[in-house]
Amino acid sequence: NSETTTLTAGAKASRKTGKNKLSAEGNITYARSGIRTLNDLNDNGVIDNTDEITTENSTTAEQLAIKVRYDRFLTEFNSLFIAALASRALPAGKEAVIGAQAGYSRRLYKSEKTEAVGEFGYDFSHEDLVAGEAVEIHSARAFVGLKAEMTEGATFETSGEVLTNLNAETLPTRSNKAELGADTRLNFKASVSAKLGKRMAVQTSIEAHFDNRPAPANIKGLAMGFVPEASKLDTLMKASFIYTFF
């Protein structure tokens, strides 16, 4: 009576040698659903045969993100970094996003069980949208992250990121340009992980992404010239099993 296909996966790796650190991470979330719907083919106001019962398929989640980053440590607590990013969020109206980041990172606090990090710098994004021309965004970026061991084997992580545009940009959903600071984006994530063994752990997480100037909504069959915006807020909740190789 219904068909649902879901896929979630992620990977993270890093290596530090002396004052150099290279890290990479990626994740994918995909969900597609098919539900039975009614289609009155003969327009008689009722459904009177099985041909008028069809299955409608729709993609409810399609998010892909890849990031590669290099840090050059100036001291134990301070580093300069550059990063390359690529992502895709089709329900949010973004067919492909390619970008880069550069900035300064500092460890704000470090104890036996808790670590806090702050960053600020520059972010560039080239976005191919589901409608209209591509958009390029130059942004100022600020980030703060916290990782803490709550009890033995249980870890809490949270992070917040703010990006605000430094250039005017035009979207197909708006006739007016987004002036300096009008396209502010907020990204939040929180997760709790608990070890099930030496290498296996289970994690629950929630993500929230806010975009004050969202991309066009990924909806088919719209009238020419009508380009509605996607929702400003996206949320994603996941439960995952994590296996550590090294």
PDB file of C-alpha atoms in Angstrom:
ATOM      1  CA  ASN A   1       0.000   0.000   0.000  1.00  0.00           C
ATOM      2  CA  SER A   2       3.032   2.258   0.282  1.00  0.00           C
ATOM      3  CA  GLU A   3       6.666   2.096  -0.774  1.00  0.00           C
ATOM      4  CA  THR A   4       9.507   3.796   1.056  1.00  0.00           C
ATOM      5  CA  THR A   5      13.216   3.696   0.256  1.00  0.00           C
ATOM      6  CA  THR A   6      15.706   5.335   2.629  1.00  0.00           C
ATOM      7  CA  LEU A   7      19.486   5.539   2.716  1.00  0.00           C
ATOM      8  CA  THR A   8      21.789   7.271   5.187  1.00  0.00           C
ATOM      9  CA  ALA A   9      25.564   6.911   5.361  1.00  0.00           C
ATOM     10  CA  GLY A  10      28.551   8.896   6.525  1.00  0.00           C
ATOM     11  CA  ALA A  11      32.317   8.722   6.843  1.00  0.00           C
ATOM     12  CA  LYS A  12      34.961  10.804   8.618  1.00  0.00           C
ATOM     13  CA  ALA A  13      38.761  10.567   8.633  1.00  0.00           C
ATOM     14  CA  SER A  14      41.656  12.768   9.765  1.00  0.00           C
ATOM     15  CA  ARG A  15      45.413  12.608  10.116  1.00  0.00           C
ATOM     16  CA  LYS A  16      47.774  14.998  11.917  1.00  0.00           C
ATOM     17  CA  THR A  17      51.536  15.025  11.424  1.00  0.00           C
ATOM     18  CA  GLY A  18      53.489  17.696  13.244  1.00  0.00           C
ATOM     19  CA  LYS A  19      51.788  21.018  12.545  1.00  0.00           C
ATOM     20  CA  ASN A  20      49.783  19.739   9.598  1.00  0.00           C
ATOM     21  CA  LYS A  21      46.324  18.162   9.753  1.00  0.00           C
ATOM     22  CA  LEU A  22      44.236  16.832   6.881  1.00  0.00           C
ATOM     23  CA  SER A  23      40.614  15.808   7.424  1.00  0.00           C
ATOM     24  CA  ALA A  24      37.732  14.686   5.247  1.00  0.00           C
ATOM     25  CA  GLU A  25      34.088  13.902   5.887  1.00  0.00           C
ATOM     26  CA  GLY A  26      31.006  13.088   3.886  1.00  0.00           C
ATOM     27  CA  ASN A  27      27.402  12.068   4.401  1.00  0.00           C
ATOM     28  CA  ILE A  28      24.351  11.201   2.356  1.00  0.00           C
ATOM     29  CA  THR A  29      20.659  11.128   3.251  1.00  0.00           C
ATOM     30  CA  TYR A  30      18.063   9.919   0.756  1.00  0.00           C
ATOM     31  CA  ALA A  31      14.387   9.063   1.129  1.00  0.00           C
ATOM     32  CA  ARG A  32      11.799   8.338  -1.562  1.00  0.00           C
ATOM     33  CA  SER A  33       8.166   7.476  -0.930  1.00  0.00           C
ATOM     34  CA  GLY A  34       5.386   6.108  -3.094  1.00  0.00           C
ATOM     35  CA  ILE A  35       1.775   6.401  -1.931  1.00  0.00           C
ATOM     36  CA  ARG A  36      -1.478   5.335  -3.580  1.00  0.00           C
ATOM     37  CA  THR A  37      -3.527   8.288  -4.871  1.00  0.00           C
ATOM     38  CA  LEU A  38      -6.833   8.741  -6.683  1.00  0.00           C
ATOM     39  CA  ASN A  39      -7.190  10.035 -10.244  1.00  0.00           C
ATOM     40  CA  ASP A  40     -10.718  10.442 -11.644  1.00  0.00           C
ATOM     41  CA  LEU A  41      -9.902   9.655 -15.285  1.00  0.00           C
ATOM     42  CA  ASN A  42     -13.491   9.797 -16.577  1.00  0.00           C
ATOM     43  CA  ASP A  43     -14.444  12.886 -14.536  1.00  0.00           C
ATOM     44  CA  ASN A  44     -17.631  11.306 -13.147  1.00  0.00           C
ATOM     45  CA  GLY A  45     -16.913  12.461  -9.602  1.00  0.00           C
ATOM     46  CA  VAL A  46     -16.209   8.992  -8.190  1.00  0.00           C
ATOM     47  CA  ILE A  47     -13.469   6.359  -8.356  1.00  0.00           C
ATOM     48  CA  ASP A  48     -15.013   3.301 -10.012  1.00  0.00           C
ATOM     49  CA  ASN A  49     -12.123   1.097 -11.233  1.00  0.00           C
ATOM     50  CA  THR A  50      -8.565   0.147 -10.287  1.00  0.00           C
ATOM     51  CA  ASP A  51      -7.083   2.122 -13.206  1.00  0.00           C
ATOM     52  CA  GLU A  52      -8.030   5.291 -11.295  1.00  0.00           C
ATOM     53  CA  ILE A  53      -5.858   4.260  -8.344  1.00  0.00           C
ATOM     54  CA  THR A  54      -2.216   5.136  -9.050  1.00  0.00           C
ATOM     55  CA  THR A  55       1.046   5.330  -7.130  1.00  0.00           C
ATOM     56  CA  GLU A  56       2.674   8.744  -6.844  1.00  0.00           C
ATOM     57  CA  ASN A  57       6.410   8.762  -6.130  1.00  0.00           C
ATOM     58  CA  SER A  58       8.224  11.697  -4.560  1.00  0.00           C
ATOM     59  CA  THR A  59      11.691  12.333  -3.148  1.00  0.00           C
ATOM     60  CA  THR A  60      11.300  13.604   0.410  1.00  0.00           C
ATOM     61  CA  ALA A  61      14.999  13.871   1.291  1.00  0.00           C
ATOM     62  CA  GLU A  62      18.116  14.109  -0.853  1.00  0.00           C
ATOM     63  CA  GLN A  63      21.103  15.614   0.893  1.00  0.00           C
ATOM     64  CA  LEU A  64      24.748  15.014   0.013  1.00  0.00           C
ATOM     65  CA  ALA A  65      27.728  16.793   1.562  1.00  0.00           C
ATOM     66  CA  ILE A  66      31.507  16.342   1.166  1.00  0.00           C
ATOM     67  CA  LYS A  67      34.236  18.411   2.833  1.00  0.00           C
ATOM     68  CA  VAL A  68      38.041  18.223   2.695  1.00  0.00           C
ATOM     69  CA  ARG A  69      40.033  20.490   5.013  1.00  0.00           C
ATOM     70  CA  TYR A  70      43.698  21.311   5.706  1.00  0.00           C
ATOM     71  CA  ASP A  71      44.875  22.960   8.946  1.00  0.00           C
ATOM     72  CA  ARG A  72      48.291  24.491   9.542  1.00  0.00           C
ATOM     73  CA  PHE A  73      48.856  24.877  13.285  1.00  0.00           C
ATOM     74  CA  LEU A  74      50.644  28.018  14.408  1.00  0.00           C
ATOM     75  CA  THR A  75      50.578  26.927  18.059  1.00  0.00           C
ATOM     76  CA  GLU A  76      48.893  24.082  19.923  1.00  0.00           C
ATOM     77  CA  PHE A  77      45.632  26.073  20.165  1.00  0.00           C
ATOM     78  CA  ASN A  78      45.725  28.153  16.950  1.00  0.00           C
ATOM     79  CA  SER A  79      45.587  27.219  13.273  1.00  0.00           C
ATOM     80  CA  LEU A  80      44.879  28.589   9.814  1.00  0.00           C
ATOM     81  CA  PHE A  81      42.719  26.457   7.526  1.00  0.00           C
ATOM     82  CA  ILE A  82      41.435  26.083   3.986  1.00  0.00           C
ATOM     83  CA  ALA A  83      38.643  23.765   2.880  1.00  0.00           C
ATOM     84  CA  ALA A  84      36.822  22.594  -0.237  1.00  0.00           C
ATOM     85  CA  LEU A  85      33.120  21.690  -0.080  1.00  0.00           C
ATOM     86  CA  ALA A  86      30.496  20.143  -2.331  1.00  0.00           C
ATOM     87  CA  SER A  87      26.863  19.415  -1.556  1.00  0.00           C
ATOM     88  CA  ARG A  88      23.403  18.763  -2.987  1.00  0.00           C
ATOM     89  CA  ALA A  89      20.000  19.415  -1.393  1.00  0.00           C
ATOM     90  CA  LEU A  90      17.339  18.886  -4.046  1.00  0.00           C
ATOM     91  CA  PRO A  91      14.198  19.370  -1.872  1.00  0.00           C
ATOM     92  CA  ALA A  92      15.716  22.692  -0.755  1.00  0.00           C
ATOM     93  CA  GLY A  93      16.074  23.773  -4.397  1.00  0.00           C
ATOM     94  CA  LYS A  94      19.845  23.293  -4.763  1.00  0.00           C
ATOM     95  CA  GLU A  95      20.972  20.884  -7.478  1.00  0.00           C
ATOM     96  CA  ALA A  96      24.659  21.376  -6.727  1.00  0.00           C
ATOM     97  CA  VAL A  97      26.746  23.596  -4.458  1.00  0.00           C
ATOM     98  CA  ILE A  98      30.511  23.936  -4.817  1.00  0.00           C
ATOM     99  CA  GLY A  99      32.456  26.112  -2.415  1.00  0.00           C
ATOM    100  CA  ALA A 100      35.573  26.898  -0.436  1.00  0.00           C
ATOM    101  CA  GLN A 101      36.424  28.242   3.006  1.00  0.00           C
ATOM    102  CA  ALA A 102      39.444  29.863   4.613  1.00  0.00           C
ATOM    103  CA  GLY A 103      39.970  31.259   8.077  1.00  0.00           C
ATOM    104  CA  TYR A 104      41.382  31.102  11.566  1.00  0.00           C
ATOM    105  CA  SER A 105      40.569  28.457  14.189  1.00  0.00           C
ATOM    106  CA  ARG A 106      41.250  28.598  17.915  1.00  0.00           C
ATOM    107  CA  ARG A 107      40.687  26.125  20.702  1.00  0.00           C
ATOM    108  CA  LEU A 108      38.704  28.142  23.241  1.00  0.00           C
ATOM    109  CA  TYR A 109      38.696  25.640  26.084  1.00  0.00           C
ATOM    110  CA  LYS A 110      40.268  22.270  26.792  1.00  0.00           C
ATOM    111  CA  SER A 111      39.913  19.957  29.759  1.00  0.00           C
ATOM    112  CA  GLU A 112      40.122  16.223  30.268  1.00  0.00           C
ATOM    113  CA  LYS A 113      36.514  15.715  29.112  1.00  0.00           C
ATOM    114  CA  THR A 114      35.506  18.917  27.299  1.00  0.00           C
ATOM    115  CA  GLU A 115      36.792  20.826  24.283  1.00  0.00           C
ATOM    116  CA  ALA A 116      35.437  24.008  22.657  1.00  0.00           C
ATOM    117  CA  VAL A 117      36.573  25.504  19.338  1.00  0.00           C
ATOM    118  CA  GLY A 118      35.823  28.826  17.644  1.00  0.00           C
ATOM    119  CA  GLU A 119      36.439  29.858  14.020  1.00  0.00           C
ATOM    120  CA  PHE A 120      35.925  32.850  11.782  1.00  0.00           C
ATOM    121  CA  GLY A 121      36.778  33.510   8.163  1.00  0.00           C
ATOM    122  CA  TYR A 122      35.514  33.591   4.574  1.00  0.00           C
ATOM    123  CA  ASP A 123      33.123  31.311   2.678  1.00  0.00           C
ATOM    124  CA  PHE A 124      32.392  31.122  -1.059  1.00  0.00           C
ATOM    125  CA  SER A 125      29.505  29.169  -2.603  1.00  0.00           C
ATOM    126  CA  HIS A 126      28.490  28.614  -6.219  1.00  0.00           C
ATOM    127  CA  GLU A 127      24.901  27.311  -6.243  1.00  0.00           C
ATOM    128  CA  ASP A 128      23.170  25.686  -9.205  1.00  0.00           C
ATOM    129  CA  LEU A 129      19.445  26.023  -8.499  1.00  0.00           C
ATOM    130  CA  VAL A 130      16.467  23.994  -9.710  1.00  0.00           C
ATOM    131  CA  ALA A 131      15.179  27.149 -11.453  1.00  0.00           C
ATOM    132  CA  GLY A 132      16.867  30.260 -12.783  1.00  0.00           C
ATOM    133  CA  GLU A 133      20.524  31.117 -13.093  1.00  0.00           C
ATOM    134  CA  ALA A 134      23.277  30.022 -10.740  1.00  0.00           C
ATOM    135  CA  VAL A 135      24.073  32.188  -7.730  1.00  0.00           C
ATOM    136  CA  GLU A 136      27.499  33.004  -6.271  1.00  0.00           C
ATOM    137  CA  ILE A 137      27.691  34.044  -2.616  1.00  0.00           C
ATOM    138  CA  HIS A 138      30.668  35.575  -0.812  1.00  0.00           C
ATOM    139  CA  SER A 139      30.117  35.338   2.942  1.00  0.00           C
ATOM    140  CA  ALA A 140      31.644  36.078   6.321  1.00  0.00           C
ATOM    141  CA  ARG A 141      31.613  32.951   8.496  1.00  0.00           C
ATOM    142  CA  ALA A 142      31.648  32.305  12.244  1.00  0.00           C
ATOM    143  CA  PHE A 143      31.570  28.879  13.890  1.00  0.00           C
ATOM    144  CA  VAL A 144      31.645  27.474  17.422  1.00  0.00           C
ATOM    145  CA  GLY A 145      31.729  23.809  18.395  1.00  0.00           C
ATOM    146  CA  LEU A 146      31.651  21.889  21.679  1.00  0.00           C
ATOM    147  CA  LYS A 147      32.460  18.252  22.450  1.00  0.00           C
ATOM    148  CA  ALA A 148      32.034  16.816  25.947  1.00  0.00           C
ATOM    149  CA  GLU A 149      32.158  13.376  27.550  1.00  0.00           C
ATOM    150  CA  MET A 150      29.007  13.125  29.687  1.00  0.00           C
ATOM    151  CA  THR A 151      29.784   9.739  31.228  1.00  0.00           C
ATOM    152  CA  GLU A 152      32.225   7.011  30.317  1.00  0.00           C
ATOM    153  CA  GLY A 153      31.423   5.952  26.753  1.00  0.00           C
ATOM    154  CA  ALA A 154      28.788   8.679  26.161  1.00  0.00           C
ATOM    155  CA  THR A 155      29.661  11.854  24.230  1.00  0.00           C
ATOM    156  CA  PHE A 156      27.701  15.026  23.479  1.00  0.00           C
ATOM    157  CA  GLU A 157      28.595  17.227  20.492  1.00  0.00           C
ATOM    158  CA  THR A 158      27.023  20.464  19.292  1.00  0.00           C
ATOM    159  CA  SER A 159      27.953  23.195  16.832  1.00  0.00           C
ATOM    160  CA  GLY A 160      26.581  26.418  15.414  1.00  0.00           C
ATOM    161  CA  GLU A 161      27.547  28.227  12.212  1.00  0.00           C
ATOM    162  CA  VAL A 162      26.546  31.663  10.909  1.00  0.00           C
ATOM    163  CA  LEU A 163      27.143  32.874   7.350  1.00  0.00           C
ATOM    164  CA  THR A 164      26.094  36.275   6.014  1.00  0.00           C
ATOM    165  CA  ASN A 165      26.541  37.505   2.459  1.00  0.00           C
ATOM    166  CA  LEU A 166      29.092  40.181   1.563  1.00  0.00           C
ATOM    167  CA  ASN A 167      27.777  40.726  -1.982  1.00  0.00           C
ATOM    168  CA  ALA A 168      24.402  41.564  -3.493  1.00  0.00           C
ATOM    169  CA  GLU A 169      22.711  38.576  -5.134  1.00  0.00           C
ATOM    170  CA  THR A 170      19.612  38.028  -7.242  1.00  0.00           C
ATOM    171  CA  LEU A 171      17.384  34.970  -6.901  1.00  0.00           C
ATOM    172  CA  PRO A 172      14.643  33.915  -9.361  1.00  0.00           C
ATOM    173  CA  THR A 173      12.162  33.994  -6.450  1.00  0.00           C
ATOM    174  CA  ARG A 174      12.661  37.709  -5.765  1.00  0.00           C
ATOM    175  CA  SER A 175      12.683  40.816  -7.944  1.00  0.00           C
ATOM    176  CA  ASN A 176      14.856  42.695  -5.448  1.00  0.00           C
ATOM    177  CA  LYS A 177      18.476  41.885  -4.725  1.00  0.00           C
ATOM    178  CA  ALA A 178      19.679  40.510  -1.401  1.00  0.00           C
ATOM    179  CA  GLU A 179      21.838  43.353  -0.147  1.00  0.00           C
ATOM    180  CA  LEU A 180      24.713  43.016   2.315  1.00  0.00           C
ATOM    181  CA  GLY A 181      23.653  40.782   5.215  1.00  0.00           C
ATOM    182  CA  ALA A 182      20.185  39.961   3.826  1.00  0.00           C
ATOM    183  CA  ASP A 183      21.077  36.358   2.952  1.00  0.00           C
ATOM    184  CA  THR A 184      21.977  35.104   6.426  1.00  0.00           C
ATOM    185  CA  ARG A 185      22.241  31.347   6.944  1.00  0.00           C
ATOM    186  CA  LEU A 186      22.347  29.476  10.258  1.00  0.00           C
ATOM    187  CA  ASN A 187      23.401  25.847  10.700  1.00  0.00           C
ATOM    188  CA  PHE A 188      22.977  23.959  13.993  1.00  0.00           C
ATOM    189  CA  LYS A 189      23.745  20.369  14.943  1.00  0.00           C
ATOM    190  CA  ALA A 190      23.587  18.401  18.191  1.00  0.00           C
ATOM    191  CA  SER A 191      24.271  14.705  18.752  1.00  0.00           C
ATOM    192  CA  VAL A 192      24.678  12.148  21.518  1.00  0.00           C
ATOM    193  CA  SER A 193      26.820   9.055  20.996  1.00  0.00           C
ATOM    194  CA  ALA A 194      27.100   5.992  23.225  1.00  0.00           C
ATOM    195  CA  LYS A 195      29.551   3.120  22.820  1.00  0.00           C
ATOM    196  CA  LEU A 196      28.169  -0.384  22.411  1.00  0.00           C
ATOM    197  CA  GLY A 197      31.598  -1.989  22.309  1.00  0.00           C
ATOM    198  CA  LYS A 198      35.230  -1.265  21.519  1.00  0.00           C
ATOM    199  CA  ARG A 199      34.504  -0.114  17.944  1.00  0.00           C
ATOM    200  CA  MET A 200      30.722   0.168  17.693  1.00  0.00           C
ATOM    201  CA  ALA A 201      28.592   3.113  18.862  1.00  0.00           C
ATOM    202  CA  VAL A 202      25.051   4.372  18.388  1.00  0.00           C
ATOM    203  CA  GLN A 203      24.301   8.044  17.748  1.00  0.00           C
ATOM    204  CA  THR A 204      21.173  10.190  17.648  1.00  0.00           C
ATOM    205  CA  SER A 205      21.401  13.645  16.102  1.00  0.00           C
ATOM    206  CA  ILE A 206      19.336  16.621  15.024  1.00  0.00           C
ATOM    207  CA  GLU A 207      20.271  19.243  12.426  1.00  0.00           C
ATOM    208  CA  ALA A 208      18.590  22.549  11.639  1.00  0.00           C
ATOM    209  CA  HIS A 209      19.393  24.745   8.623  1.00  0.00           C
ATOM    210  CA  PHE A 210      17.919  28.238   8.251  1.00  0.00           C
ATOM    211  CA  ASP A 211      18.258  30.287   5.056  1.00  0.00           C
ATOM    212  CA  ASN A 212      16.794  33.794   5.061  1.00  0.00           C
ATOM    213  CA  ARG A 213      16.840  33.868   1.236  1.00  0.00           C
ATOM    214  CA  PRO A 214      16.036  30.247   0.291  1.00  0.00           C
ATOM    215  CA  ALA A 215      16.394  28.756  -3.163  1.00  0.00           C
ATOM    216  CA  PRO A 216      13.379  28.025  -5.408  1.00  0.00           C
ATOM    217  CA  ALA A 217      11.099  25.206  -4.266  1.00  0.00           C
ATOM    218  CA  ASN A 218      11.588  21.961  -6.185  1.00  0.00           C
ATOM    219  CA  ILE A 219       7.980  21.710  -7.446  1.00  0.00           C
ATOM    220  CA  LYS A 220       6.961  20.667 -10.965  1.00  0.00           C
ATOM    221  CA  GLY A 221       4.024  21.969 -13.011  1.00  0.00           C
ATOM    222  CA  LEU A 222       4.257  25.630 -12.013  1.00  0.00           C
ATOM    223  CA  ALA A 223       3.007  28.394 -14.265  1.00  0.00           C
ATOM    224  CA  MET A 224       5.651  30.222 -16.279  1.00  0.00           C
ATOM    225  CA  GLY A 225       7.157  33.064 -14.269  1.00  0.00           C
ATOM    226  CA  PHE A 226       5.899  31.719 -10.916  1.00  0.00           C
ATOM    227  CA  VAL A 227       8.898  30.576  -8.833  1.00  0.00           C
ATOM    228  CA  PRO A 228       7.986  30.057  -5.155  1.00  0.00           C
ATOM    229  CA  GLU A 229      10.608  29.860  -2.439  1.00  0.00           C
ATOM    230  CA  ALA A 230      11.527  26.698  -0.568  1.00  0.00           C
ATOM    231  CA  SER A 231      10.938  26.706   3.175  1.00  0.00           C
ATOM    232  CA  LYS A 232      13.429  28.802   5.125  1.00  0.00           C
ATOM    233  CA  LEU A 233      13.938  26.063   7.732  1.00  0.00           C
ATOM    234  CA  ASP A 234      15.038  22.478   7.134  1.00  0.00           C
ATOM    235  CA  THR A 235      15.411  19.953   9.963  1.00  0.00           C
ATOM    236  CA  LEU A 236      16.828  16.450   9.929  1.00  0.00           C
ATOM    237  CA  MET A 237      16.811  13.858  12.714  1.00  0.00           C
ATOM    238  CA  LYS A 238      18.861  10.666  12.450  1.00  0.00           C
ATOM    239  CA  ALA A 239      19.723   7.541  14.425  1.00  0.00           C
ATOM    240  CA  SER A 240      22.967   5.914  13.294  1.00  0.00           C
ATOM    241  CA  PHE A 241      25.334   3.094  14.065  1.00  0.00           C
ATOM    242  CA  ILE A 242      28.989   4.156  13.977  1.00  0.00           C
ATOM    243  CA  TYR A 243      31.933   1.806  13.425  1.00  0.00           C
ATOM    244  CA  THR A 244      35.486   3.014  14.119  1.00  0.00           C
ATOM    245  CA  PHE A 245      38.135   1.339  11.970  1.00  0.00           C
ATOM    246  CA  PHE A 246      41.266   2.800  13.565  1.00  0.00           C
TER     247      PHE A 246
END
